[in-house]
Every structure is written in C-alpha cells, then in structure tokens.
C-alpha cells in the first residue's frame, strides 16, 4: 500500500498520512512475496516504486499522484500502475539502491551487485566484483555536495582522492569530471569494508573501481549508513563508526545479548542517523554523538522510514508515525490484520517526499470480517440442533407435553441433506440480492467469494461459471485452490480472465483442450445423436480454443500470444487467425515475430495474416508483399499438382478428397484465384523472385501477369495466344499496347505457332475480323499461309479491302473539306483587311474620344476605331470593349457557310 502525506495544522488527533493506492503482487507472481522496497522521484517528476521479491524479480510501479483518495467510509483505493519487471537472480532481492542522477537502479541479490536502467528497459547486468557482498550503501553529502571531494586525505591517499566520485583534482583546487557518470559506494564483503566507485559509460558498460579497503569491525555487518566522512555499521554486537579517511573505527554503543537485529536509518531532513535498539530509537550526528531525546516506540518494529517531521515505523500490520522532536505517536494507520508477518517500509530519499510505501513479506486473506473470523455456528450444527429439537419434541409429545414444533414436522420429518441444501439455496438467494446493492469493496469481496463457495457446495456449475465470467469481486487466492482440487477448471479459467490474469487463464484452457474428454462437459443432446462418434470431444477442444482466443484477442502480451498460438492453430486455424488479426488489443504484434513463430505447416494462417497486413493494415513493406506472393505461388503449384494427381484416381475418391480440402480451408476462394488477384493488384512484390519459383510449373496465366510486369510483351502474347489459347485476352493485351504492329505480331503467332503446332486459322480469322481495318492488307497477304483455306479468310479479306477503300475515300473527303475551310478562312481574312472605312471631322476615338481628323487610326474586328496612340497602348489583341480576340475568338460567316 502507498500512503500519501497530507500536511495538517491540527493539534490533537492528527491525520498526517492517508491511504492512497494499493497493489496485489499475487496477480503478477503467485509464488513470491515482497523482500525490499524503494521509492524515488525521477528527473521527469515521475514517482516510481520499486519492489524486490524473494524470487529475485524487481517490479516497478507508479502511483497516480493527481488522484485524491480517501479510505474513509469504505472508499475503494486506486491501484498502483504496473510498469515493468526484470528478473535479477533466483535469490531474494536484499536491497534496492536508486541512483536518480545516473537514472540507474543498483540491486543486491545473491551476494552480487546488479545494475538496471531506472525504467527497467534492459536486463540486469552483474557488476564485476567478488561475490559475498552482504551490505551496500551510497555516500551521502549534506546540501548535495559532491560525493568525491572534501575527504581531507593525506598525500599517501592522493590516488584515492583523484578517483573518488569520478573527479580528478588539479593544481589550484580546480576539479572536473572524467566524462563518465559515477557515484561512490561502500560495500561490506566478509571482513572487509571496500569503498568503490561505480563508473557508468553506457547501458551495458559499467564497472566498480576499488578506491580503498578498510578492515571492518568484528561480527557480521547487517546494516550500514554513510554520512559525510563517517560510515556507521551495525552488527549483532552493537553499532560502530568508521572513518572513510583514516579507516579507524570506534564503538558507539553495544547491544544487549538478547535484542532485535540492528537497524539504521539516515534522517535526511535533520542530517542525523537513527540507531534502533529493540523499540528504542537513538538519534546521533555524523560523529556518532547522541543529539536530542530518544524515540520510544510502542512495539518492536520491522522496518523504519522518514516522512517530513516524522519517523515512520511498521510492524504487525500497522503504520505508526512519531514526531522526531517530542517523540510522541501522532497517528496509527492499520493496513493488514494481526499476525501477518514481517513488513517493509520505504520513503522518498529527499526532503520534499510525500509518499511512503509499505508491504507485507507474507500473504494476507486481508482485513475482512467474513474472512478472518469464523461464523457464530457452522451451518451443519444449526441443522443438527433443529433436528434434535424435533426429536425431543416427539418424545415430549408422546409423554403428553405440549411443544411449539409444528405438526407438519411430525407428519413429514425433514431430511438432513434436504435441509442443508435448502439452507444453502436460501443463503445464495440472499447473497445474489446483496450483489445488486452498493457495497464497500471488502463486503463485495466477501459476498462474491462466499457465493462461489455455496455454488460449489450445490454443484451449480453453470452458476459458478456465470459468476466467474461476469464482473465480480471474488478473491482469487481464496478460491483457486478449492476450484483446482474440485476439478472446476473452467470456472477457475473464467475467474482468472475476469481478473486480468490472462496467462493463467489461457494455461488452464490449454490443459482443458489436452484433457477435454474428462474436463469438459458434453452436450447430452449432441451425445445422444452422435453417440460415440467423437464429435463431442472435438467440440470440447474447439470450446477451449475459442475461450482462449477470446482472451488473447484483447491481450497485448506478445510472448503470451505466440506461446499459445500453436495449440490453438492445431484445433482451429480460423481461431488462430482471429487472434493474430484482432483489432481489440492496444498494441499490435510485431509482424516479424509473428511470421517467425507460425508453424510452417500452417501455410494458410501465414497467408491470411499477410493478407490482413497488406489489405487491412495498408502495409507497404516490399519484403512482406514478396513473401505473400511466394507463399501463394507455392500453394498454387501444390494445388495444381494435386489436381493432376486426383485426375488419375477414381472419381468417387477424387470428389471426397476435394470436398475434404474445401471444408478444411479457411479461405472461400481457390488459391490460384487469390494469387492472380494479388499479382495484378500489388506493385510492391519482386516479380523476378516469383517467376523463378513458378518457371517450371504450368501456371501460365500467372507467368503472363509477371512477364507483363517486366514488360516482356512477346512472351505475354505467346502465353495468352499459344499456351492458354485465349484469343480475347490476347487481343485485349494488344489494345493495351496500343500499337498496330502488336496485332500483326499476334497474327504471325497464329499463322506460325512454332514447336510443331498447327496454324490457328480460326483465331487468325477472328483477329482479322475484329481488327483487320487497322492492319496493312499487303502485309496481311504476305503473312497468310498458302495452306490456309480461302473460304475461311475470303469474306474477311474482302471486308478488309472494302474498309481500306472506304477509309481512303473518307480521308479524301476530309482532306478536301479541310482545304475548303482553309480557303474560306483566307478569303474572310482578305475581306477584313480590304474593308474601306470612312471617317470625317466628327469621328472620335472610341478610347480617348479625341477627334481623328487626319490622324492615323486602327480598327478592331468588333468594328471599334481608336487612334494610333490608343492602339499602341491597347495592343492588337484587346479592343476598347475589353474583348480579347485570342481568348474570345470572333467568328464571322464566310462564303462556305453563307453559300
């Protein structure tokens, strides 16, 4: 749970912190628990919570600090956002040290140090240092001074001064960085205290440089703080102070023989160190001298943190805040039930932090009345007591004593099992009605979880599955063992899915698909009809695959999807395609990873996925287009060869095989048709690669399409005319070429097919009949073979000659008409130029209104007259009226029209 610091001015009962958000680690890792915590604010003002587990995994979480939340009156806490996780080792993560200035996180696990990026985007890199590290800490300097300066070392330690903190000291006291990010650390390994520098050059290049080694104190060091030039260490014997300058150590004080393990906490705000002895906290300065009063806590504590003016301690499921000045407890905030085991606390390592995070090292059922407290009496005892009352009443009645028991109970004595079943049904109906009300989260969890138990007791499997698959508040960890033991795996799978635990849900559906004969319910009606044919078992597999595919269609976890794609494809290739092409997920899958993971035997899945990428997702990757065309071409060749083999088999077997092939295909159209459509529609595949693949096959139409892409006109005509004998397609291709010689080339192919084939006179006559007028008759006559029957071509040849003469005469007529129009235009122009225009003394310029008199003037085709001065200004194309005779032509009837 993460608690937020809220400043207050109250003087009595103070609410310093309030619950803000929570996170259930079991939803991501069922078998591990929390070992260590760290919280920090990065340079982008984003707060990150790091969680180290006993299984060696580091999680990163993020709270929504803009959301105000109060747990008063049962308000539901918001959830911490899960960011990423990285596996470090198989041993517990003992310590997490955030290095915000380097944007790195240092991890101590299995006696070694590991380094990861602050966003956990890379794998954990082990730093090259001897194993056996027990404690690590970073040097802290007041007022953010440099870690590598001010140690006051003598000349014998000049090298240490040069290297410490990544700085080189020059003459005159100037300093500059070596150019690499780094920080100074203190490490305890065995009996040695080693001061090292962490030098980070890039993501995968970091190293530890030993600066100094100091003989450590006696005993096993379990806690350590480095403040200024002093290192405070704690062992089972007590606390000691070691100078990093001289290496000398001195005892601060010893611990009793029987006491809790030593704990240290740097109080960053006060620049002090808190030393814990059982339930007493002693504050010392950087010289190890006690300052101020001691803090006396109510109980022995598990972990300690700092938040503003307060010390935060956790133990036994409670957070307690103590004022550092007067030592009083100002707030107690429960976050778990009693007896939950050790707790961990972490606070931000700067003065402005407002967040504190606490976690339990062991699992909790949680602080719920229904879960932690037994009912007043078991249901079976209540029923047994009632039956005993009826029996006693029967004896009393025989003795003449009146009782309050109803006579119906004597006439029809109730059965114990019937009473239990009736009681459970009534409780179930009550809980079902409660689900319709607005309840607190803890109550809702109790209602739904108990309702699932009752459904299980009544063996109401459909109700169990309906509750698990709907929006519910069931607590998974309290139900999963029961459902596993009782064999209700379908219900457990639905429950996992409703809680977002996709990997567990899909894993169960995979188990059910493998053991469908015993795990899935069969449809009785279907079983009656088909009896032992096995179709119901296949249906059970399909159900498991369908449910798994529903989950994977919404998942963006690529590894999870590709892990389960294979077994779903074995059951239904169509479901596998729906998983890969789903638009329900937020982040689409990587095409390269998907293509690599698809079973080479499942060719249609690959083809449908590539088709979806190209047609629906508008993919313009030339490699994918080429891969799709090659896959279709290979399938088309196999289909063509299969058809040829089928022709040699018995007709009955052939029909049965073809029907089976069509029924198992996920496509509605044959593969050759799909190949032809794609080859004609796409321009991004490599036609030469596809042509190399089909070169030796009988896919002649596909070859024609590819040769057409490559511009091989002759080969295309040969395939269309001679191989496929498709005269219409050949003529249409000649029309697309648009040259008359193409038809002549086609005619030559018909008349001389080569390779020992007979001339194709019928096709030649068709060509002459459709396009003979565009051919030269003399060339046609030269091409015609003497062996060609005259009656086949005589009518066509006569039509060609008539058309030729007709076209010639039409040309003469058009030529003469053109000459007549040209002559008419010349005469009209001559008439215009030879027109006589008379002006007198009263004639005015249509532009400037000046008298023309004896002035030189000009006349436009629209009969407007201007003086020569205005003509030069106006130009010869535009008259005074504004008409442009080049754009708006003036047409006057000539002699050809008028006559």
mmCIF file of C-alpha atoms in Angstrom, residues 153-482:
data_model
loop_
_atom_site.group_PDB
_atom_site.id
_atom_site.type_symbol
_atom_site.label_atom_id
_atom_site.label_comp_id
_atom_site.label_asym_id
_atom_site.label_seq_id
_atom_site.Cartn_x
_atom_site.Cartn_y
_atom_site.Cartn_z
ATOM 1 C CA UNK A 153 43.096 12.733 2.636
ATOM 2 C CA UNK A 154 46.865 12.950 3.028
ATOM 3 C CA UNK A 155 49.399 12.518 0.267
ATOM 4 C CA UNK A 156 49.525 8.747 0.726
ATOM 5 C CA UNK A 157 45.923 8.568 -0.330
ATOM 6 C CA UNK A 158 46.283 11.008 -3.229
ATOM 7 C CA UNK A 159 45.227 8.348 -5.740
ATOM 8 C CA UNK A 160 42.075 7.695 -3.733
ATOM 9 C CA UNK A 161 41.263 11.432 -3.823
ATOM 10 C CA UNK A 162 41.789 11.511 -7.585
ATOM 11 C CA UNK A 163 39.414 8.670 -8.294
ATOM 12 C CA UNK A 164 36.757 9.175 -5.651
ATOM 13 C CA UNK A 165 33.406 10.137 -7.183
ATOM 14 C CA UNK A 166 34.733 10.259 -10.742
ATOM 15 C CA UNK A 167 36.717 13.509 -10.198
ATOM 16 C CA UNK A 168 40.315 14.478 -10.875
ATOM 17 C CA UNK A 169 41.783 17.259 -8.743
ATOM 18 C CA UNK A 170 44.095 19.699 -10.480
ATOM 19 C CA UNK A 171 46.622 22.121 -9.044
ATOM 20 C CA UNK A 172 44.914 25.149 -7.603
ATOM 21 C CA UNK A 173 41.912 23.182 -6.341
ATOM 22 C CA UNK A 174 40.013 23.044 -9.652
ATOM 23 C CA UNK A 175 38.127 19.855 -10.414
ATOM 24 C CA UNK A 176 36.368 18.403 -13.388
ATOM 25 C CA UNK A 177 34.516 15.229 -14.191
ATOM 26 C CA UNK A 178 36.179 12.429 -16.056
ATOM 27 C CA UNK A 179 33.288 12.433 -18.523
ATOM 28 C CA UNK A 180 31.504 9.356 -17.189
ATOM 29 C CA UNK A 181 28.614 9.198 -14.725
ATOM 30 C CA UNK A 182 29.521 7.650 -11.383
ATOM 31 C CA UNK A 183 28.934 7.524 -7.648
ATOM 32 C CA UNK A 184 30.809 6.313 -4.570
ATOM 33 C CA UNK A 185 29.649 3.232 -2.675
ATOM 34 C CA UNK A 186 30.642 1.371 0.480
ATOM 35 C CA UNK A 187 30.474 -2.431 0.295
ATOM 36 C CA UNK A 188 30.854 -4.997 3.048
ATOM 37 C CA UNK A 189 32.167 -8.354 1.916
ATOM 38 C CA UNK A 190 33.315 -10.732 4.617
ATOM 39 C CA UNK A 191 35.659 -8.867 7.000
ATOM 40 C CA UNK A 192 36.403 -6.085 4.522
ATOM 41 C CA UNK A 193 34.797 -2.683 4.047
ATOM 42 C CA UNK A 194 35.538 -1.655 0.472
ATOM 43 C CA UNK A 195 34.994 1.837 -0.916
ATOM 44 C CA UNK A 196 34.378 1.684 -4.653
ATOM 45 C CA UNK A 197 33.344 3.978 -7.463
ATOM 46 C CA UNK A 198 30.558 2.952 -9.802
ATOM 47 C CA UNK A 199 31.506 4.178 -13.285
ATOM 48 C CA UNK A 200 28.764 4.043 -15.910
ATOM 49 C CA UNK A 201 29.832 4.574 -19.502
ATOM 50 C CA UNK A 202 26.719 3.309 -21.300
ATOM 51 C CA UNK A 203 23.811 0.919 -20.802
ATOM 52 C CA UNK A 204 25.873 -2.270 -20.827
ATOM 53 C CA UNK A 205 29.233 -0.887 -19.776
ATOM 54 C CA UNK A 206 29.526 -0.241 -16.045
ATOM 55 C CA UNK A 207 32.240 -1.197 -13.610
ATOM 56 C CA UNK A 208 33.295 -0.919 -9.972
ATOM 57 C CA UNK A 209 36.678 0.738 -9.318
ATOM 58 C CA UNK A 210 38.169 -0.079 -5.894
ATOM 59 C CA UNK A 211 39.260 3.135 -4.184
ATOM 60 C CA UNK A 212 40.092 1.931 -0.699
ATOM 61 C CA UNK A 213 39.853 -1.121 1.559
ATOM 62 C CA UNK A 214 39.287 -0.895 5.312
ATOM 63 C CA UNK A 215 39.397 -3.645 7.906
ATOM 64 C CA UNK A 216 35.841 -3.989 9.137
ATOM 65 C CA UNK A 217 34.677 -4.455 12.731
ATOM 66 C CA UNK A 218 34.118 -7.848 14.354
ATOM 67 C CA UNK A 219 30.813 -9.526 13.673
ATOM 68 C CA UNK A 220 28.552 -9.802 10.662
ATOM 69 C CA UNK A 221 27.545 -6.360 9.364
ATOM 70 C CA UNK A 222 23.803 -6.342 8.616
ATOM 71 C CA UNK A 223 23.109 -2.601 8.228
ATOM 72 C CA UNK A 224 25.171 0.429 7.187
ATOM 73 C CA UNK A 225 24.814 4.206 6.570
ATOM 74 C CA UNK A 226 27.446 6.524 5.047
ATOM 75 C CA UNK A 227 27.089 10.182 6.041
ATOM 76 C CA UNK A 228 29.770 12.741 5.153
ATOM 77 C CA UNK A 229 33.107 11.095 6.088
ATOM 78 C CA UNK A 230 31.633 8.632 8.581
ATOM 79 C CA UNK A 231 30.300 5.148 7.976
ATOM 80 C CA UNK A 232 28.007 3.765 10.682
ATOM 81 C CA UNK A 233 27.727 -0.017 10.728
ATOM 82 C CA UNK A 234 25.572 -2.322 12.822
ATOM 83 C CA UNK A 235 26.270 -5.881 13.910
ATOM 84 C CA UNK A 236 24.753 -8.221 16.460
ATOM 85 C CA UNK A 237 27.352 -6.846 18.916
ATOM 86 C CA UNK A 238 26.449 -3.179 18.516
ATOM 87 C CA UNK A 239 26.994 -0.040 16.443
ATOM 88 C CA UNK A 240 30.376 1.298 15.328
ATOM 89 C CA UNK A 241 31.613 4.376 13.436
ATOM 90 C CA UNK A 242 34.321 4.023 10.784
ATOM 91 C CA UNK A 243 36.162 6.958 9.240
ATOM 92 C CA UNK A 244 36.488 6.627 5.465
ATOM 93 C CA UNK A 245 39.510 8.956 5.652
ATOM 94 C CA UNK A 246 41.654 7.258 8.277
ATOM 95 C CA UNK A 247 39.976 3.846 8.318
ATOM 96 C CA UNK A 248 39.837 3.891 12.131
ATOM 97 C CA UNK A 249 36.731 2.575 13.882
ATOM 98 C CA UNK A 250 35.155 3.351 17.249
ATOM 99 C CA UNK A 251 32.257 1.773 19.121
ATOM 100 C CA UNK A 252 29.166 3.968 19.509
ATOM 101 C CA UNK A 253 27.497 1.537 21.919
ATOM 102 C CA UNK A 254 26.983 -2.189 22.352
ATOM 103 C CA UNK A 255 23.722 -4.117 22.087
ATOM 104 C CA UNK A 256 22.307 -6.411 24.795
ATOM 105 C CA UNK A 257 22.837 -10.120 24.440
ATOM 106 C CA UNK A 258 19.170 -10.671 23.580
ATOM 107 C CA UNK A 259 17.821 -7.986 21.278
ATOM 108 C CA UNK A 260 16.347 -7.439 17.861
ATOM 109 C CA UNK A 261 18.708 -7.205 14.854
ATOM 110 C CA UNK A 262 20.328 -3.771 14.485
ATOM 111 C CA UNK A 263 18.701 -1.251 12.140
ATOM 112 C CA UNK A 264 19.938 2.112 10.842
ATOM 113 C CA UNK A 265 18.070 4.908 9.104
ATOM 114 C CA UNK A 266 19.501 8.124 7.662
ATOM 115 C CA UNK A 267 17.228 11.012 8.679
ATOM 116 C CA UNK A 268 17.892 13.110 5.613
ATOM 117 C CA UNK A 269 15.948 16.159 6.726
ATOM 118 C CA UNK A 270 17.840 16.536 10.016
ATOM 119 C CA UNK A 271 21.120 15.094 8.753
ATOM 120 C CA UNK A 272 21.168 12.581 11.569
ATOM 121 C CA UNK A 273 21.281 8.793 11.887
ATOM 122 C CA UNK A 274 18.653 6.786 13.761
ATOM 123 C CA UNK A 275 20.004 3.730 15.598
ATOM 124 C CA UNK A 276 17.437 1.201 16.804
ATOM 125 C CA UNK A 277 17.701 -0.924 19.934
ATOM 126 C CA UNK A 278 14.569 -3.073 20.206
ATOM 127 C CA UNK A 279 11.742 -0.489 20.461
ATOM 128 C CA UNK A 280 14.014 2.478 21.199
ATOM 129 C CA UNK A 281 15.421 4.823 18.588
ATOM 130 C CA UNK A 282 18.577 6.840 19.354
ATOM 131 C CA UNK A 283 19.486 9.789 17.098
ATOM 132 C CA UNK A 284 23.198 10.558 16.557
ATOM 133 C CA UNK A 285 25.105 13.045 14.426
ATOM 134 C CA UNK A 286 27.764 12.310 11.811
ATOM 135 C CA UNK A 287 30.358 11.908 14.599
ATOM 136 C CA UNK A 288 28.263 9.258 16.367
ATOM 137 C CA UNK A 289 27.311 11.591 19.235
ATOM 138 C CA UNK A 290 23.710 11.384 20.551
ATOM 139 C CA UNK A 291 21.630 14.508 19.905
ATOM 140 C CA UNK A 292 18.175 15.314 21.254
ATOM 141 C CA UNK A 293 15.974 12.806 23.013
ATOM 142 C CA UNK A 294 15.278 9.178 22.202
ATOM 143 C CA UNK A 295 12.206 7.848 20.436
ATOM 144 C CA UNK A 296 10.335 5.124 22.301
ATOM 145 C CA UNK A 297 8.075 3.110 20.052
ATOM 146 C CA UNK A 298 5.062 1.144 21.225
ATOM 147 C CA UNK A 299 6.285 -2.167 19.888
ATOM 148 C CA UNK A 300 9.305 -3.728 18.333
ATOM 149 C CA UNK A 301 9.366 -2.734 14.683
ATOM 150 C CA UNK A 302 10.086 -4.479 11.378
ATOM 151 C CA UNK A 303 11.184 -1.511 9.285
ATOM 152 C CA UNK A 304 11.624 2.265 9.580
ATOM 153 C CA UNK A 305 11.333 5.237 7.227
ATOM 154 C CA UNK A 306 11.271 9.042 7.279
ATOM 155 C CA UNK A 307 8.500 11.402 6.177
ATOM 156 C CA UNK A 308 8.914 15.149 6.729
ATOM 157 C CA UNK A 309 8.944 15.779 10.521
ATOM 158 C CA UNK A 310 8.093 12.188 11.359
ATOM 159 C CA UNK A 311 9.661 8.771 11.733
ATOM 160 C CA UNK A 312 7.560 6.029 10.133
ATOM 161 C CA UNK A 313 7.685 2.548 11.639
ATOM 162 C CA UNK A 314 5.740 -0.561 10.614
ATOM 163 C CA UNK A 315 5.016 -3.744 12.496
ATOM 164 C CA UNK A 316 2.177 -6.238 12.831
ATOM 165 C CA UNK A 317 0.108 -4.699 10.036
ATOM 166 C CA UNK A 318 0.183 -1.104 11.355
ATOM 167 C CA UNK A 319 1.902 2.122 10.313
ATOM 168 C CA UNK A 320 2.897 4.377 13.226
ATOM 169 C CA UNK A 321 4.117 7.967 12.903
ATOM 170 C CA UNK A 322 6.303 9.530 15.628
ATOM 171 C CA UNK A 323 7.274 13.181 15.831
ATOM 172 C CA UNK A 324 11.065 13.477 15.778
ATOM 173 C CA UNK A 325 11.114 16.427 18.185
ATOM 174 C CA UNK A 326 8.888 15.383 21.069
ATOM 175 C CA UNK A 327 8.793 11.628 20.291
ATOM 176 C CA UNK A 328 5.000 11.318 20.536
ATOM 177 C CA UNK A 329 2.965 8.963 18.362
ATOM 178 C CA UNK A 330 0.741 11.174 16.210
ATOM 179 C CA UNK A 331 -1.032 8.586 14.042
ATOM 180 C CA UNK A 332 -1.627 4.855 13.734
ATOM 181 C CA UNK A 333 -2.851 3.551 10.381
ATOM 182 C CA UNK A 334 -3.736 -0.172 10.065
ATOM 183 C CA UNK A 335 -3.108 -1.759 6.693
ATOM 184 C CA UNK A 336 -3.367 -5.505 7.464
ATOM 185 C CA UNK A 337 -4.586 -7.939 10.057
ATOM 186 C CA UNK A 338 -2.667 -9.143 13.065
ATOM 187 C CA UNK A 339 -0.083 -11.850 12.652
ATOM 188 C CA UNK A 340 0.687 -11.061 9.019
ATOM 189 C CA UNK A 341 4.429 -11.422 9.469
ATOM 190 C CA UNK A 342 7.325 -9.035 8.769
ATOM 191 C CA UNK A 343 6.590 -5.749 6.991
ATOM 192 C CA UNK A 344 8.726 -3.478 4.822
ATOM 193 C CA UNK A 345 8.568 0.324 4.559
ATOM 194 C CA UNK A 346 10.211 2.747 2.144
ATOM 195 C CA UNK A 347 10.097 6.535 1.851
ATOM 196 C CA UNK A 348 11.477 9.031 -0.623
ATOM 197 C CA UNK A 349 15.150 9.801 -0.003
ATOM 198 C CA UNK A 350 14.841 13.600 -0.192
ATOM 199 C CA UNK A 351 13.361 16.334 1.924
ATOM 200 C CA UNK A 352 10.299 17.005 -0.206
ATOM 201 C CA UNK A 353 8.970 13.470 -0.397
ATOM 202 C CA UNK A 354 5.308 12.972 0.395
ATOM 203 C CA UNK A 355 4.942 9.254 -0.182
ATOM 204 C CA UNK A 356 5.631 6.250 1.982
ATOM 205 C CA UNK A 357 5.168 2.661 0.803
ATOM 206 C CA UNK A 358 4.590 -0.377 2.998
ATOM 207 C CA UNK A 359 4.329 -4.038 2.083
ATOM 208 C CA UNK A 360 3.888 -7.376 3.802
ATOM 209 C CA UNK A 361 6.521 -10.018 3.313
ATOM 210 C CA UNK A 362 3.904 -12.777 3.532
ATOM 211 C CA UNK A 363 0.454 -13.164 2.024
ATOM 212 C CA UNK A 364 -2.632 -11.787 3.910
ATOM 213 C CA UNK A 365 -6.690 -13.296 3.236
ATOM 214 C CA UNK A 366 -6.935 -9.377 4.252
ATOM 215 C CA UNK A 367 -8.726 -7.291 6.968
ATOM 216 C CA UNK A 368 -12.178 -8.693 6.259
ATOM 217 C CA UNK A 369 -14.545 -9.775 8.988
ATOM 218 C CA UNK A 370 -16.003 -12.601 6.943
ATOM 219 C CA UNK A 371 -12.596 -13.970 6.030
ATOM 220 C CA UNK A 372 -10.726 -13.778 9.323
ATOM 221 C CA UNK A 373 -13.454 -14.665 11.787
ATOM 222 C CA UNK A 374 -15.455 -17.905 11.917
ATOM 223 C CA UNK A 375 -19.265 -17.753 11.715
ATOM 224 C CA UNK A 376 -21.226 -17.868 15.003
ATOM 225 C CA UNK A 377 -22.062 -21.543 14.344
ATOM 226 C CA UNK A 378 -21.469 -23.948 11.465
ATOM 227 C CA UNK A 379 -24.475 -24.488 9.251
ATOM 228 C CA UNK A 380 -24.386 -28.234 9.846
ATOM 229 C CA UNK A 381 -24.612 -27.664 13.611
ATOM 230 C CA UNK A 382 -27.641 -25.426 13.204
ATOM 231 C CA UNK A 383 -29.424 -28.104 11.150
ATOM 232 C CA UNK A 384 -28.445 -30.858 13.583
ATOM 233 C CA UNK A 385 -29.706 -28.803 16.519
ATOM 234 C CA UNK A 386 -33.028 -28.294 14.749
ATOM 235 C CA UNK A 387 -33.420 -31.995 14.031
ATOM 236 C CA UNK A 388 -32.551 -32.787 17.627
ATOM 237 C CA UNK A 389 -35.237 -30.321 18.769
ATOM 238 C CA UNK A 390 -37.808 -32.103 16.599
ATOM 239 C CA UNK A 391 -36.798 -35.473 18.062
ATOM 240 C CA UNK A 392 -37.038 -34.166 21.631
ATOM 241 C CA UNK A 393 -40.417 -32.631 20.832
ATOM 242 C CA UNK A 394 -41.620 -36.003 19.550
ATOM 243 C CA UNK A 395 -40.715 -37.713 22.840
ATOM 244 C CA UNK A 396 -42.311 -34.922 24.858
ATOM 245 C CA UNK A 397 -45.477 -35.146 22.842
ATOM 246 C CA UNK A 398 -45.713 -38.870 23.457
ATOM 247 C CA UNK A 399 -45.363 -38.070 27.155
ATOM 248 C CA UNK A 400 -48.261 -35.612 26.890
ATOM 249 C CA UNK A 401 -46.181 -32.425 26.998
ATOM 250 C CA UNK A 402 -47.111 -29.649 24.544
ATOM 251 C CA UNK A 403 -44.354 -28.304 22.313
ATOM 252 C CA UNK A 404 -44.000 -25.398 19.879
ATOM 253 C CA UNK A 405 -42.920 -27.672 16.994
ATOM 254 C CA UNK A 406 -45.303 -27.598 14.035
ATOM 255 C CA UNK A 407 -47.356 -30.750 13.412
ATOM 256 C CA UNK A 408 -46.061 -30.899 9.815
ATOM 257 C CA UNK A 409 -42.622 -31.754 11.130
ATOM 258 C CA UNK A 410 -44.074 -34.813 12.898
ATOM 259 C CA UNK A 411 -46.070 -35.957 9.875
ATOM 260 C CA UNK A 412 -43.239 -35.351 7.384
ATOM 261 C CA UNK A 413 -39.925 -35.395 9.259
ATOM 262 C CA UNK A 414 -37.323 -33.321 7.341
ATOM 263 C CA UNK A 415 -34.201 -34.901 5.854
ATOM 264 C CA UNK A 416 -30.826 -33.535 6.944
ATOM 265 C CA UNK A 417 -29.412 -33.284 3.420
ATOM 266 C CA UNK A 418 -32.564 -31.561 2.180
ATOM 267 C CA UNK A 419 -32.372 -29.046 4.995
ATOM 268 C CA UNK A 420 -28.723 -28.297 4.278
ATOM 269 C CA UNK A 421 -29.429 -27.850 0.579
ATOM 270 C CA UNK A 422 -32.425 -25.621 1.300
ATOM 271 C CA UNK A 423 -30.384 -23.506 3.718
ATOM 272 C CA UNK A 424 -27.563 -23.056 1.212
ATOM 273 C CA UNK A 425 -30.044 -22.114 -1.532
ATOM 274 C CA UNK A 426 -31.683 -19.515 0.716
ATOM 275 C CA UNK A 427 -28.313 -18.026 1.663
ATOM 276 C CA UNK A 428 -27.358 -17.988 -2.013
ATOM 277 C CA UNK A 429 -30.535 -16.111 -2.931
ATOM 278 C CA UNK A 430 -29.821 -13.581 -0.193
ATOM 279 C CA UNK A 431 -26.258 -13.048 -1.426
ATOM 280 C CA UNK A 432 -27.490 -12.726 -5.019
ATOM 281 C CA UNK A 433 -29.825 -9.965 -3.877
ATOM 282 C CA UNK A 434 -26.966 -8.289 -1.991
ATOM 283 C CA UNK A 435 -24.931 -8.134 -5.192
ATOM 284 C CA UNK A 436 -27.435 -5.654 -6.608
ATOM 285 C CA UNK A 437 -26.713 -3.168 -3.790
ATOM 286 C CA UNK A 438 -23.915 -0.619 -3.416
ATOM 287 C CA UNK A 439 -21.443 -2.228 -1.005
ATOM 288 C CA UNK A 440 -17.968 -1.487 0.238
ATOM 289 C CA UNK A 441 -15.181 -3.328 -1.542
ATOM 290 C CA UNK A 442 -14.449 -5.637 1.378
ATOM 291 C CA UNK A 443 -18.117 -6.563 1.690
ATOM 292 C CA UNK A 444 -18.463 -7.121 -2.049
ATOM 293 C CA UNK A 445 -15.421 -9.389 -1.983
ATOM 294 C CA UNK A 446 -16.940 -11.377 0.854
ATOM 295 C CA UNK A 447 -20.342 -11.697 -0.851
ATOM 296 C CA UNK A 448 -18.989 -12.932 -4.182
ATOM 297 C CA UNK A 449 -16.391 -15.246 -2.676
ATOM 298 C CA UNK A 450 -18.877 -16.854 -0.305
ATOM 299 C CA UNK A 451 -21.422 -17.144 -3.110
ATOM 300 C CA UNK A 452 -18.879 -19.101 -5.150
ATOM 301 C CA UNK A 453 -18.346 -21.467 -2.215
ATOM 302 C CA UNK A 454 -22.105 -22.025 -1.926
ATOM 303 C CA UNK A 455 -22.499 -22.665 -5.652
ATOM 304 C CA UNK A 456 -19.721 -25.222 -5.347
ATOM 305 C CA UNK A 457 -21.493 -26.899 -2.413
ATOM 306 C CA UNK A 458 -24.669 -27.198 -4.524
ATOM 307 C CA UNK A 459 -22.641 -28.269 -7.601
ATOM 308 C CA UNK A 460 -24.281 -25.481 -9.606
ATOM 309 C CA UNK A 461 -21.599 -25.427 -12.249
ATOM 310 C CA UNK A 462 -23.402 -23.082 -14.631
ATOM 311 C CA UNK A 463 -23.907 -20.531 -11.857
ATOM 312 C CA UNK A 464 -20.239 -20.843 -10.903
ATOM 313 C CA UNK A 465 -19.142 -20.176 -14.454
ATOM 314 C CA UNK A 466 -21.605 -17.321 -14.894
ATOM 315 C CA UNK A 467 -20.362 -15.618 -11.716
ATOM 316 C CA UNK A 468 -16.702 -16.171 -12.601
ATOM 317 C CA UNK A 469 -17.063 -14.859 -16.154
ATOM 318 C CA UNK A 470 -19.005 -11.720 -15.149
ATOM 319 C CA UNK A 471 -17.756 -8.623 -13.348
ATOM 320 C CA UNK A 472 -17.174 -9.881 -9.825
ATOM 321 C CA UNK A 473 -15.333 -9.184 -6.585
ATOM 322 C CA UNK A 474 -14.228 -12.762 -5.928
ATOM 323 C CA UNK A 475 -10.860 -13.084 -4.175
ATOM 324 C CA UNK A 476 -8.826 -15.341 -6.411
ATOM 325 C CA UNK A 477 -6.327 -16.597 -3.846
ATOM 326 C CA UNK A 478 -9.149 -17.857 -1.629
ATOM 327 C CA UNK A 479 -10.880 -19.773 -4.403
ATOM 328 C CA UNK A 480 -8.203 -21.116 -6.727
ATOM 329 C CA UNK A 481 -7.108 -23.999 -4.500
ATOM 330 C CA UNK A 482 -10.697 -25.105 -3.940
#
